[in-house]
mmCIF file of C-alpha atoms in Angstrom:
data_model
loop_
_atom_site.group_PDB
_atom_site.id
_atom_site.type_symbol
_atom_site.label_atom_id
_atom_site.label_comp_id
_atom_site.label_asym_id
_atom_site.label_seq_id
_atom_site.Cartn_x
_atom_site.Cartn_y
_atom_site.Cartn_z
ATOM 1 C CA MET X 1 -46.807 42.498 -13.665
ATOM 2 C CA ALA X 2 -45.938 40.006 -16.394
ATOM 3 C CA ARG X 3 -42.542 40.067 -18.077
ATOM 4 C CA ALA X 4 -42.089 40.086 -21.863
ATOM 5 C CA ILE X 5 -40.994 36.737 -23.283
ATOM 6 C CA TRP X 6 -39.602 38.445 -26.405
ATOM 7 C CA THR X 7 -38.635 41.999 -27.275
ATOM 8 C CA GLY X 8 -37.966 43.528 -30.674
ATOM 9 C CA VAL X 9 -39.608 45.768 -33.245
ATOM 10 C CA ILE X 10 -42.558 45.633 -35.616
ATOM 11 C CA THR X 11 -41.882 47.144 -39.018
ATOM 12 C CA PHE X 12 -44.579 48.135 -41.515
ATOM 13 C CA GLY X 13 -43.441 50.155 -44.478
ATOM 14 C CA LEU X 14 -40.710 52.471 -43.186
ATOM 15 C CA ALA X 15 -42.262 52.730 -39.697
ATOM 16 C CA THR X 16 -40.652 50.908 -36.766
ATOM 17 C CA LEU X 17 -42.364 50.170 -33.445
ATOM 18 C CA PRO X 18 -40.447 48.737 -30.427
ATOM 19 C CA VAL X 19 -42.643 46.164 -28.679
ATOM 20 C CA GLY X 20 -42.686 43.381 -26.133
ATOM 21 C CA LEU X 21 -44.463 40.021 -26.489
ATOM 22 C CA PHE X 22 -46.508 38.607 -23.585
ATOM 23 C CA THR X 23 -48.281 35.259 -23.170
ATOM 24 C CA ALA X 24 -52.052 35.651 -23.429
ATOM 25 C CA THR X 25 -53.161 32.335 -21.919
ATOM 26 C CA GLU X 26 -52.277 30.026 -19.047
ATOM 27 C CA ASP X 27 -52.835 26.363 -18.304
ATOM 28 C CA HIS X 28 -55.336 25.362 -15.614
ATOM 29 C CA THR X 29 -55.012 21.596 -16.051
ATOM 30 C CA VAL X 30 -54.780 19.516 -12.869
ATOM 31 C CA HIS X 31 -51.352 17.847 -12.914
ATOM 32 C CA PHE X 32 -50.574 14.472 -11.346
ATOM 33 C CA HIS X 33 -47.311 12.768 -10.419
ATOM 34 C CA GLN X 34 -46.759 9.137 -11.359
ATOM 35 C CA LEU X 35 -46.509 6.819 -8.340
ATOM 36 C CA GLN X 36 -46.013 3.092 -7.885
ATOM 37 C CA ARG X 37 -49.310 1.568 -6.803
ATOM 38 C CA ASP X 38 -49.740 1.136 -3.017
ATOM 39 C CA THR X 39 -46.724 3.365 -2.337
ATOM 40 C CA ALA X 40 -45.805 7.061 -2.301
ATOM 41 C CA ASP X 41 -42.770 6.366 -4.490
ATOM 42 C CA ARG X 42 -42.398 8.691 -7.491
ATOM 43 C CA ILE X 43 -41.790 7.188 -10.920
ATOM 44 C CA ARG X 44 -39.030 8.885 -12.931
ATOM 45 C CA ASN X 45 -38.332 8.710 -16.639
ATOM 46 C CA ARG X 46 -34.767 7.828 -17.568
ATOM 47 C CA ARG X 47 -32.873 7.711 -20.858
ATOM 48 C CA VAL X 48 -31.908 4.097 -21.365
ATOM 49 C CA ASN X 49 -30.075 2.350 -24.185
ATOM 50 C CA GLU X 50 -32.725 -0.065 -25.474
ATOM 51 C CA ARG X 51 -30.073 -2.676 -26.442
ATOM 52 C CA THR X 52 -27.952 -2.686 -23.253
ATOM 53 C CA GLY X 53 -30.580 -1.456 -20.781
ATOM 54 C CA LYS X 54 -28.029 0.974 -19.305
ATOM 55 C CA GLU X 55 -28.768 4.638 -18.568
ATOM 56 C CA VAL X 56 -27.122 7.151 -20.940
ATOM 57 C CA SER X 57 -26.012 10.672 -19.944
ATOM 58 C CA GLY X 58 -27.289 13.712 -21.877
ATOM 59 C CA GLY X 59 -23.816 14.478 -23.246
ATOM 60 C CA ASP X 60 -23.701 11.121 -25.031
ATOM 61 C CA ILE X 61 -27.012 11.568 -26.812
ATOM 62 C CA VAL X 62 -27.168 12.790 -30.423
ATOM 63 C CA LYS X 63 -30.043 13.149 -32.871
ATOM 64 C CA GLY X 64 -30.540 10.597 -35.628
ATOM 65 C CA TYR X 65 -32.722 10.820 -38.726
ATOM 66 C CA GLU X 66 -33.885 7.371 -39.869
ATOM 67 C CA LEU X 67 -33.334 6.784 -43.597
ATOM 68 C CA ALA X 68 -34.306 3.110 -43.475
ATOM 69 C CA GLU X 69 -34.922 0.592 -40.708
ATOM 70 C CA GLY X 70 -31.821 0.622 -38.506
ATOM 71 C CA GLU X 71 -30.008 3.124 -40.758
ATOM 72 C CA TYR X 72 -29.569 6.654 -39.372
ATOM 73 C CA ILE X 73 -27.967 9.952 -40.317
ATOM 74 C CA VAL X 74 -26.457 11.344 -37.086
ATOM 75 C CA VAL X 75 -26.726 15.102 -36.532
ATOM 76 C CA GLU X 76 -24.717 16.765 -33.766
ATOM 77 C CA PRO X 77 -26.265 19.557 -31.624
ATOM 78 C CA ASP X 78 -23.683 22.112 -32.805
ATOM 79 C CA GLU X 79 -24.531 21.325 -36.448
ATOM 80 C CA LEU X 80 -28.152 22.315 -35.766
ATOM 81 C CA ASP X 81 -26.988 25.464 -33.986
ATOM 82 C CA GLN X 82 -25.003 26.516 -37.057
ATOM 83 C CA ILE X 83 -28.097 26.565 -39.291
ATOM 84 C CA ALA X 84 -30.554 27.834 -36.641
ATOM 85 C CA PRO X 85 -32.161 31.199 -37.521
ATOM 86 C CA GLY X 86 -30.805 32.795 -34.353
ATOM 87 C CA ARG X 87 -32.715 35.364 -32.314
ATOM 88 C CA SER X 88 -34.602 37.654 -34.638
ATOM 89 C CA GLN X 89 -35.513 41.057 -33.255
ATOM 90 C CA THR X 90 -37.898 42.017 -36.030
ATOM 91 C CA ILE X 91 -41.522 41.237 -36.827
ATOM 92 C CA ASP X 92 -41.485 42.433 -40.426
ATOM 93 C CA ILE X 93 -45.000 42.765 -41.848
ATOM 94 C CA THR X 94 -44.864 41.833 -45.526
ATOM 95 C CA ASP X 95 -48.592 41.637 -46.359
ATOM 96 C CA PHE X 96 -51.957 42.814 -45.072
ATOM 97 C CA VAL X 97 -54.787 40.349 -45.685
ATOM 98 C CA ASP X 98 -58.502 40.247 -44.880
ATOM 99 C CA LEU X 99 -58.828 38.885 -41.361
ATOM 100 C CA ASP X 100 -61.816 36.678 -42.193
ATOM 101 C CA ALA X 101 -59.855 35.136 -45.086
ATOM 102 C CA ILE X 102 -57.598 33.261 -42.642
ATOM 103 C CA GLU X 103 -59.259 29.944 -41.891
ATOM 104 C CA PRO X 104 -59.506 29.196 -38.123
ATOM 105 C CA VAL X 105 -57.530 25.957 -38.542
ATOM 106 C CA TYR X 106 -54.386 28.013 -39.206
ATOM 107 C CA PHE X 107 -54.451 29.820 -35.841
ATOM 108 C CA ASP X 108 -52.208 28.407 -33.117
ATOM 109 C CA ARG X 109 -51.088 30.403 -30.037
ATOM 110 C CA THR X 110 -52.044 33.919 -28.984
ATOM 111 C CA TYR X 111 -49.763 36.618 -27.584
ATOM 112 C CA TYR X 112 -50.365 40.176 -26.440
ATOM 113 C CA ILE X 113 -48.165 42.933 -27.818
ATOM 114 C CA ALA X 114 -47.360 46.102 -25.865
ATOM 115 C CA PRO X 115 -45.284 49.175 -26.780
ATOM 116 C CA ARG X 116 -41.908 49.416 -25.024
ATOM 117 C CA GLY X 117 -42.401 52.895 -23.603
ATOM 118 C CA LYS X 118 -44.960 55.711 -23.540
ATOM 119 C CA GLU X 119 -43.192 57.483 -26.386
ATOM 120 C CA TYR X 120 -44.216 54.655 -28.736
ATOM 121 C CA THR X 121 -47.936 54.558 -27.832
ATOM 122 C CA LYS X 122 -48.916 56.920 -30.684
ATOM 123 C CA VAL X 123 -47.392 54.683 -33.372
ATOM 124 C CA TYR X 124 -48.805 51.627 -31.592
ATOM 125 C CA GLU X 125 -52.334 53.048 -31.581
ATOM 126 C CA LEU X 126 -51.971 54.187 -35.190
ATOM 127 C CA LEU X 127 -51.191 50.636 -36.327
ATOM 128 C CA ARG X 128 -53.935 49.159 -34.121
ATOM 129 C CA ALA X 129 -56.579 51.596 -35.405
ATOM 130 C CA ALA X 130 -55.541 51.049 -39.036
ATOM 131 C CA LEU X 131 -55.909 47.276 -38.685
ATOM 132 C CA GLU X 132 -59.247 47.669 -36.905
ATOM 133 C CA GLU X 133 -60.714 50.085 -39.447
ATOM 134 C CA SER X 134 -59.572 48.045 -42.436
ATOM 135 C CA ASP X 135 -60.427 44.688 -40.801
ATOM 136 C CA LYS X 136 -57.036 43.421 -41.928
ATOM 137 C CA ALA X 137 -54.283 41.321 -40.358
ATOM 138 C CA GLY X 138 -50.596 41.918 -40.843
ATOM 139 C CA ILE X 139 -48.742 38.766 -41.938
ATOM 140 C CA ALA X 140 -45.129 38.450 -40.765
ATOM 141 C CA THR X 141 -42.481 35.940 -39.724
ATOM 142 C CA PHE X 142 -40.201 36.193 -36.718
ATOM 143 C CA VAL X 143 -37.865 33.982 -34.694
ATOM 144 C CA MET X 144 -38.266 33.132 -31.015
ATOM 145 C CA ARG X 145 -36.275 30.564 -29.026
ATOM 146 C CA GLY X 146 -34.563 29.195 -32.103
ATOM 147 C CA LYS X 147 -37.750 28.616 -34.076
ATOM 148 C CA GLN X 148 -39.285 30.601 -36.908
ATOM 149 C CA TYR X 149 -42.988 31.423 -36.762
ATOM 150 C CA LEU X 150 -45.555 32.560 -39.300
ATOM 151 C CA THR X 151 -47.795 35.117 -37.565
ATOM 152 C CA ALA X 152 -50.879 37.292 -37.989
ATOM 153 C CA LEU X 153 -50.974 40.653 -36.243
ATOM 154 C CA ARG X 154 -54.529 41.809 -35.571
ATOM 155 C CA ALA X 155 -56.328 44.513 -33.629
ATOM 156 C CA GLU X 156 -58.540 44.195 -30.575
ATOM 157 C CA GLU X 157 -60.355 47.000 -28.788
ATOM 158 C CA ARG X 158 -57.330 48.432 -26.968
ATOM 159 C CA LEU X 159 -54.351 46.374 -28.008
ATOM 160 C CA LEU X 160 -52.519 44.498 -30.729
ATOM 161 C CA VAL X 161 -52.559 40.715 -30.677
ATOM 162 C CA LEU X 162 -50.070 38.405 -32.367
ATOM 163 C CA GLN X 163 -51.255 34.935 -33.341
ATOM 164 C CA THR X 164 -48.842 32.286 -34.504
ATOM 165 C CA LEU X 165 -50.096 30.390 -37.534
ATOM 166 C CA HIS X 166 -49.536 26.864 -38.784
ATOM 167 C CA TRP X 167 -47.537 26.650 -41.988
ATOM 168 C CA ALA X 168 -49.527 25.527 -45.026
ATOM 169 C CA ASP X 169 -47.894 22.071 -45.110
ATOM 170 C CA GLU X 170 -48.897 21.503 -41.451
ATOM 171 C CA VAL X 171 -52.635 21.745 -42.164
ATOM 172 C CA ARG X 172 -54.201 18.495 -43.306
ATOM 173 C CA ASP X 173 -56.673 18.267 -46.182
ATOM 174 C CA PRO X 174 -60.008 17.106 -44.655
ATOM 175 C CA GLY X 175 -61.100 15.615 -47.976
ATOM 176 C CA LYS X 176 -58.131 13.220 -47.834
ATOM 177 C CA GLU X 177 -58.077 12.601 -44.081
ATOM 178 C CA LEU X 178 -61.745 12.123 -43.146
ATOM 179 C CA PRO X 179 -63.517 8.868 -44.057
ATOM 180 C CA GLU X 180 -67.040 10.266 -44.478
ATOM 181 C CA LEU X 181 -68.186 13.740 -45.521
ATOM 182 C CA PRO X 182 -71.775 14.600 -46.552
ATOM 183 C CA SER X 183 -72.611 16.375 -49.778
ATOM 184 C CA ARG X 184 -73.658 20.021 -49.436
ATOM 185 C CA ARG X 185 -77.378 20.674 -49.029
ATOM 186 C CA LYS X 186 -79.149 22.656 -51.727
ATOM 187 C CA GLY X 187 -82.243 24.664 -50.834
ATOM 188 C CA LYS X 188 -84.217 24.699 -47.582
ATOM 189 C CA GLY X 189 -86.167 21.646 -46.534
ATOM 190 C CA LYS X 190 -88.373 21.357 -43.433
ATOM 191 C CA GLU X 191 -85.549 19.773 -41.452
ATOM 192 C CA LEU X 192 -83.153 22.615 -42.289
ATOM 193 C CA THR X 193 -85.800 25.222 -41.434
ATOM 194 C CA LEU X 194 -86.331 23.622 -38.009
ATOM 195 C CA ALA X 195 -82.593 23.339 -37.450
ATOM 196 C CA ILE X 196 -82.136 27.057 -38.222
ATOM 197 C CA GLN X 197 -84.999 27.946 -35.848
ATOM 198 C CA LEU X 198 -83.371 25.815 -33.135
ATOM 199 C CA VAL X 199 -80.034 27.578 -33.642
ATOM 200 C CA ASP X 200 -81.812 30.932 -33.359
ATOM 201 C CA ALA X 201 -83.674 29.890 -30.194
ATOM 202 C CA LEU X 202 -80.459 28.753 -28.512
ATOM 203 C CA SER X 203 -78.418 31.759 -29.650
ATOM 204 C CA ALA X 204 -76.777 33.846 -26.925
ATOM 205 C CA PRO X 205 -74.227 36.657 -26.723
ATOM 206 C CA TRP X 206 -70.598 35.512 -26.639
ATOM 207 C CA GLU X 207 -69.390 35.836 -23.052
ATOM 208 C CA PRO X 208 -66.365 33.591 -22.396
ATOM 209 C CA GLY X 209 -66.865 33.818 -18.625
ATOM 210 C CA ARG X 210 -70.085 31.823 -18.914
ATOM 211 C CA TYR X 211 -68.204 28.687 -19.890
ATOM 212 C CA HIS X 212 -66.146 26.524 -17.561
ATOM 213 C CA ASP X 213 -63.945 23.466 -17.884
ATOM 214 C CA THR X 214 -66.355 21.156 -16.089
ATOM 215 C CA TYR X 215 -64.042 18.160 -16.451
ATOM 216 C CA GLU X 216 -61.214 19.889 -14.556
ATOM 217 C CA GLU X 217 -63.742 21.001 -11.918
ATOM 218 C CA LYS X 218 -64.856 17.383 -11.504
ATOM 219 C CA VAL X 219 -61.236 16.220 -11.267
ATOM 220 C CA ARG X 220 -60.700 18.643 -8.377
ATOM 221 C CA GLU X 221 -63.962 17.473 -6.763
ATOM 222 C CA LEU X 222 -62.815 13.865 -7.166
ATOM 223 C CA VAL X 223 -59.496 14.589 -5.426
ATOM 224 C CA GLN X 224 -61.289 16.456 -2.619
ATOM 225 C CA ALA X 225 -63.867 13.698 -2.188
ATOM 226 C CA LYS X 226 -61.191 10.990 -1.983
ATOM 227 C CA ALA X 227 -59.241 13.080 0.525
ATOM 228 C CA GLU X 228 -62.366 13.306 2.713
ATOM 229 C CA GLY X 229 -63.341 9.648 2.242
ATOM 230 C CA GLN X 230 -66.577 10.475 0.416
ATOM 231 C CA GLU X 231 -68.344 8.476 -2.302
ATOM 232 C CA ILE X 232 -67.455 9.249 -5.919
ATOM 233 C CA ALA X 233 -70.236 10.439 -8.236
ATOM 234 C CA VAL X 234 -70.613 8.349 -11.403
ATOM 235 C CA ALA X 235 -70.706 10.250 -14.717
ATOM 236 C CA GLU X 236 -73.800 10.008 -16.917
ATOM 237 C CA GLU X 237 -73.669 7.816 -20.003
ATOM 238 C CA ALA X 238 -73.289 9.500 -23.374
ATOM 239 C CA PRO X 239 -76.586 9.971 -25.284
ATOM 240 C CA GLN X 240 -77.341 7.651 -28.188
ATOM 241 C CA ALA X 241 -77.108 8.827 -31.777
ATOM 242 C CA THR X 242 -80.285 10.313 -33.287
ATOM 243 C CA ASN X 243 -82.149 8.033 -35.674
ATOM 244 C CA VAL X 244 -82.503 9.760 -39.062
ATOM 245 C CA ILE X 245 -86.127 8.570 -39.244
ATOM 246 C CA ASP X 246 -86.944 10.474 -36.021
ATOM 247 C CA LEU X 247 -84.974 13.592 -36.983
ATOM 248 C CA MET X 248 -88.006 15.836 -37.595
ATOM 249 C CA SER X 249 -89.667 14.972 -34.277
ATOM 250 C CA VAL X 250 -86.359 15.359 -32.408
ATOM 251 C CA LEU X 251 -85.793 18.790 -33.942
ATOM 252 C CA GLN X 252 -89.345 19.913 -33.164
ATOM 253 C CA SER X 253 -89.117 18.681 -29.560
ATOM 254 C CA SER X 254 -85.769 20.426 -29.160
ATOM 255 C CA LEU X 255 -87.234 23.660 -30.523
ATOM 256 C CA ASP X 256 -90.263 23.422 -28.226
ATOM 257 C CA GLN X 257 -88.008 22.814 -25.239
ATOM 258 C CA ALA X 258 -85.765 25.739 -26.165
ATOM 259 C CA ARG X 259 -88.788 28.023 -26.406
ATOM 260 C CA GLY X 260 -90.293 26.715 -23.189
ATOM 261 C CA GLN X 261 -93.337 25.204 -24.898
ATOM 262 C CA GLU X 262 -94.977 21.860 -24.176
ATOM 263 C CA THR X 263 -93.357 19.121 -26.233
ATOM 264 C CA ASP X 264 -96.760 17.723 -27.202
ATOM 265 C CA ALA X 265 -97.949 21.060 -28.600
ATOM 266 C CA GLU X 266 -99.148 21.026 -32.192
ATOM 267 C CA PRO X 267 -96.191 21.697 -34.529
ATOM 268 C CA GLY X 268 -96.451 24.842 -36.548
ATOM 269 C CA PRO X 269 -94.960 28.260 -37.103
ATOM 270 C CA THR X 270 -94.022 29.963 -33.890
ATOM 271 C CA LYS X 271 -94.698 33.645 -33.403
ATOM 272 C CA LYS X 272 -91.612 35.743 -33.378
ATOM 273 C CA ALA X 273 -90.729 37.146 -29.974
ATOM 274 C CA PRO X 274 -91.280 40.881 -29.524
ATOM 275 C CA ALA X 275 -88.200 42.905 -30.415
ATOM 276 C CA ARG X 276 -86.281 44.236 -27.431
ATOM 277 C CA LYS X 277 -86.322 47.748 -28.882
ATOM 278 C CA THR X 278 -90.109 47.797 -28.746
ATOM 279 C CA ALA X 279 -90.064 46.499 -25.174
ATOM 280 C CA ARG X 280 -87.797 49.327 -24.051
ATOM 281 C CA LYS X 281 -89.949 52.165 -25.461
ATOM 282 C CA PRO X 282 -92.260 52.714 -22.437
ATOM 283 C CA ALA X 283 -89.453 54.178 -20.306
ATOM 284 C CA ALA X 284 -88.512 56.660 -22.999
ATOM 285 C CA THR X 285 -92.175 57.516 -23.641
ATOM 286 C CA ALA X 286 -92.868 58.024 -19.939
ATOM 287 C CA ALA X 287 -90.136 60.650 -19.735
ATOM 288 C CA LYS X 288 -91.931 62.708 -22.387
ATOM 289 C CA ARG X 289 -95.461 62.369 -20.997
ATOM 290 C CA PRO X 290 -97.447 65.577 -20.409
ATOM 291 C CA ALA X 291 -98.945 66.539 -17.043
ATOM 292 C CA ALA X 292 -100.709 63.838 -15.003
ATOM 293 C CA HIS X 293 -104.235 65.135 -15.743
ATOM 294 C CA LYS X 294 -103.761 64.457 -19.456
ATOM 295 C CA ALA X 295 -104.199 60.958 -20.809
ATOM 296 C CA PRO X 296 -101.030 59.435 -22.244
ATOM 297 C CA PRO X 297 -100.903 58.981 -26.017
ATOM 298 C CA LYS X 298 -102.502 55.845 -27.357
ATOM 299 C CA THR X 299 -99.174 54.537 -28.626
ATOM 300 C CA ALA X 300 -97.709 54.766 -25.121
ATOM 301 C CA ARG X 301 -100.660 52.920 -23.582
ATOM 302 C CA THR X 302 -100.426 50.209 -26.220
ATOM 303 C CA THR X 303 -96.666 49.820 -25.764
ATOM 304 C CA ALA X 304 -97.025 49.701 -21.978
ATOM 305 C CA LYS X 305 -99.573 46.900 -22.272
ATOM 306 C CA ALA X 306 -97.274 45.001 -24.620
ATOM 307 C CA ARG X 307 -94.460 45.426 -22.119
ATOM 308 C CA GLN X 308 -96.665 44.110 -19.310
ATOM 309 C CA ARG X 309 -97.607 41.055 -21.373
ATOM 310 C CA SER X 310 -93.973 40.425 -22.344
ATOM 311 C CA THR X 311 -92.772 40.533 -18.728
ATOM 312 C CA GLY X 312 -95.278 37.940 -17.552
ATOM 313 C CA LYS X 313 -94.251 34.296 -17.556
ATOM 314 C CA GLY X 314 -96.350 33.578 -20.646
ATOM 315 C CA GLY X 315 -94.709 36.357 -22.603
ATOM 316 C CA LEU X 316 -91.227 35.537 -21.336
ATOM 317 C CA ARG X 317 -91.529 31.930 -22.434
ATOM 318 C CA GLN X 318 -91.997 33.100 -26.017
ATOM 319 C CA LEU X 319 -88.496 34.616 -25.991
ATOM 320 C CA SER X 320 -85.324 32.816 -26.947
ATOM 321 C CA LYS X 321 -82.654 32.221 -24.308
ATOM 322 C CA ALA X 322 -80.522 34.937 -25.900
ATOM 323 C CA GLU X 323 -83.348 37.464 -25.527
ATOM 324 C CA LEU X 324 -83.990 36.357 -21.944
ATOM 325 C CA TYR X 325 -80.306 36.721 -21.148
ATOM 326 C CA GLN X 326 -80.243 40.196 -22.716
ATOM 327 C CA ARG X 327 -83.163 41.302 -20.523
ATOM 328 C CA ALA X 328 -81.508 39.813 -17.454
ATOM 329 C CA THR X 329 -78.355 41.780 -18.309
ATOM 330 C CA GLU X 330 -80.343 45.013 -18.712
ATOM 331 C CA GLN X 331 -81.990 44.458 -15.324
ATOM 332 C CA GLY X 332 -78.747 43.517 -13.571
ATOM 333 C CA ILE X 333 -79.951 40.077 -12.432
ATOM 334 C CA GLU X 334 -77.089 38.388 -10.602
ATOM 335 C CA GLY X 335 -75.970 34.868 -11.490
ATOM 336 C CA ARG X 336 -77.623 35.058 -14.922
ATOM 337 C CA SER X 337 -74.661 33.507 -16.726
ATOM 338 C CA LYS X 338 -75.193 30.191 -14.894
ATOM 339 C CA MET X 339 -79.001 30.114 -15.221
ATOM 340 C CA SER X 340 -80.949 27.747 -17.431
ATOM 341 C CA ARG X 341 -83.668 29.110 -19.685
ATOM 342 C CA GLU X 342 -86.426 28.356 -17.144
ATOM 343 C CA GLN X 343 -84.410 29.967 -14.337
ATOM 344 C CA LEU X 344 -84.055 33.114 -16.441
ATOM 345 C CA VAL X 345 -87.828 33.176 -16.988
ATOM 346 C CA ASN X 346 -88.463 32.851 -13.236
ATOM 347 C CA ALA X 347 -85.859 35.473 -12.322
ATOM 348 C CA LEU X 348 -87.248 37.993 -14.827
ATOM 349 C CA SER X 349 -90.799 37.269 -13.680
ATOM 350 C CA ARG X 350 -89.832 37.933 -10.039
ATOM 351 C CA ALA X 351 -88.035 41.113 -11.049
ATOM 352 C CA GLY X 352 -91.166 42.271 -12.878
ATOM 353 C CA ARG X 353 -93.337 41.665 -9.806
ATOM 354 C CA ARG X 354 -90.905 43.604 -7.617
ATOM 355 C CA ARG X 355 -91.046 46.566 -10.006
ATOM 356 C CA LYS X 356 -94.843 46.550 -9.899
ATOM 357 C CA LYS X 357 -94.842 46.581 -6.078
ATOM 358 C CA SER X 358 -92.316 49.424 -6.038
ATOM 359 C CA ALA X 359 -94.431 51.409 -8.491
ATOM 360 C CA ALA X 360 -97.556 50.820 -6.368
#
């Protein structure tokens, strides 16, 4: 079990909640040592006086703030300690703000917060539920390891989460920093309509486990391949920028590909895929059917036929990847998170055939 990296209390109004702070993330980066080429000798960093070239011990090193070239104000370590904020034991919520009002650029690191004892779980859950229901975040400052942090306390499904925020003067103004920014579009042109349709076709439910750091995976594969004396795979070249003149055709081809259509099909409005709610009705209708000698209601027969059409490959290819993934989830198809759109179509088609055989 993880250990708290900070303990203290959260205060909101006159209520006080003892809590512990836990790291929410961990680093999975592959780390390398520095070696001298053609040897196994480690390279070490040393503190060296740049004028004399001699190594300097830590006790002889002080901090200097440069006023002008070669002119410094020297600050001793104990002078910094005297003005340091110390170890605060309080996360004092001063404001509650709309969570969606905090721009993503302000968020920094994430920490989990837990109550320090079962006797505090009621107050903990009360604060969590209040933040969840109001869709607010509690803004507070606190001190950890000699540094003061601006934070946002927000609610997740079962716990409170503390996110450190950048101070306002740490966030750069994009209008001043970026060389080129387009003007905002007004109205919907054909290009924007196609772009929105493409976004919709490629939409999928947010499942973090579906995404992997492929670069780190390739680094590990590279190390393994070199250890086994195998050849190294060469990475693909980056695609070229899209020509603005060809933008419409590129968007249409992308949309056709996302929907599983032929890229040379005639451009035009695409029929909307059947809603999943309609596709799920046959099962519910079947449970309410009368005795076998009576014909099922017309609506049930019609829905069943629609379901049969939608589970065939032709019908499946009309669905977006998000809809295909949803159906795969409902049917418990394994490995769906790593499947391409075409693989999802094939897997759902096979599952449909198996159901028909079972029914027969």
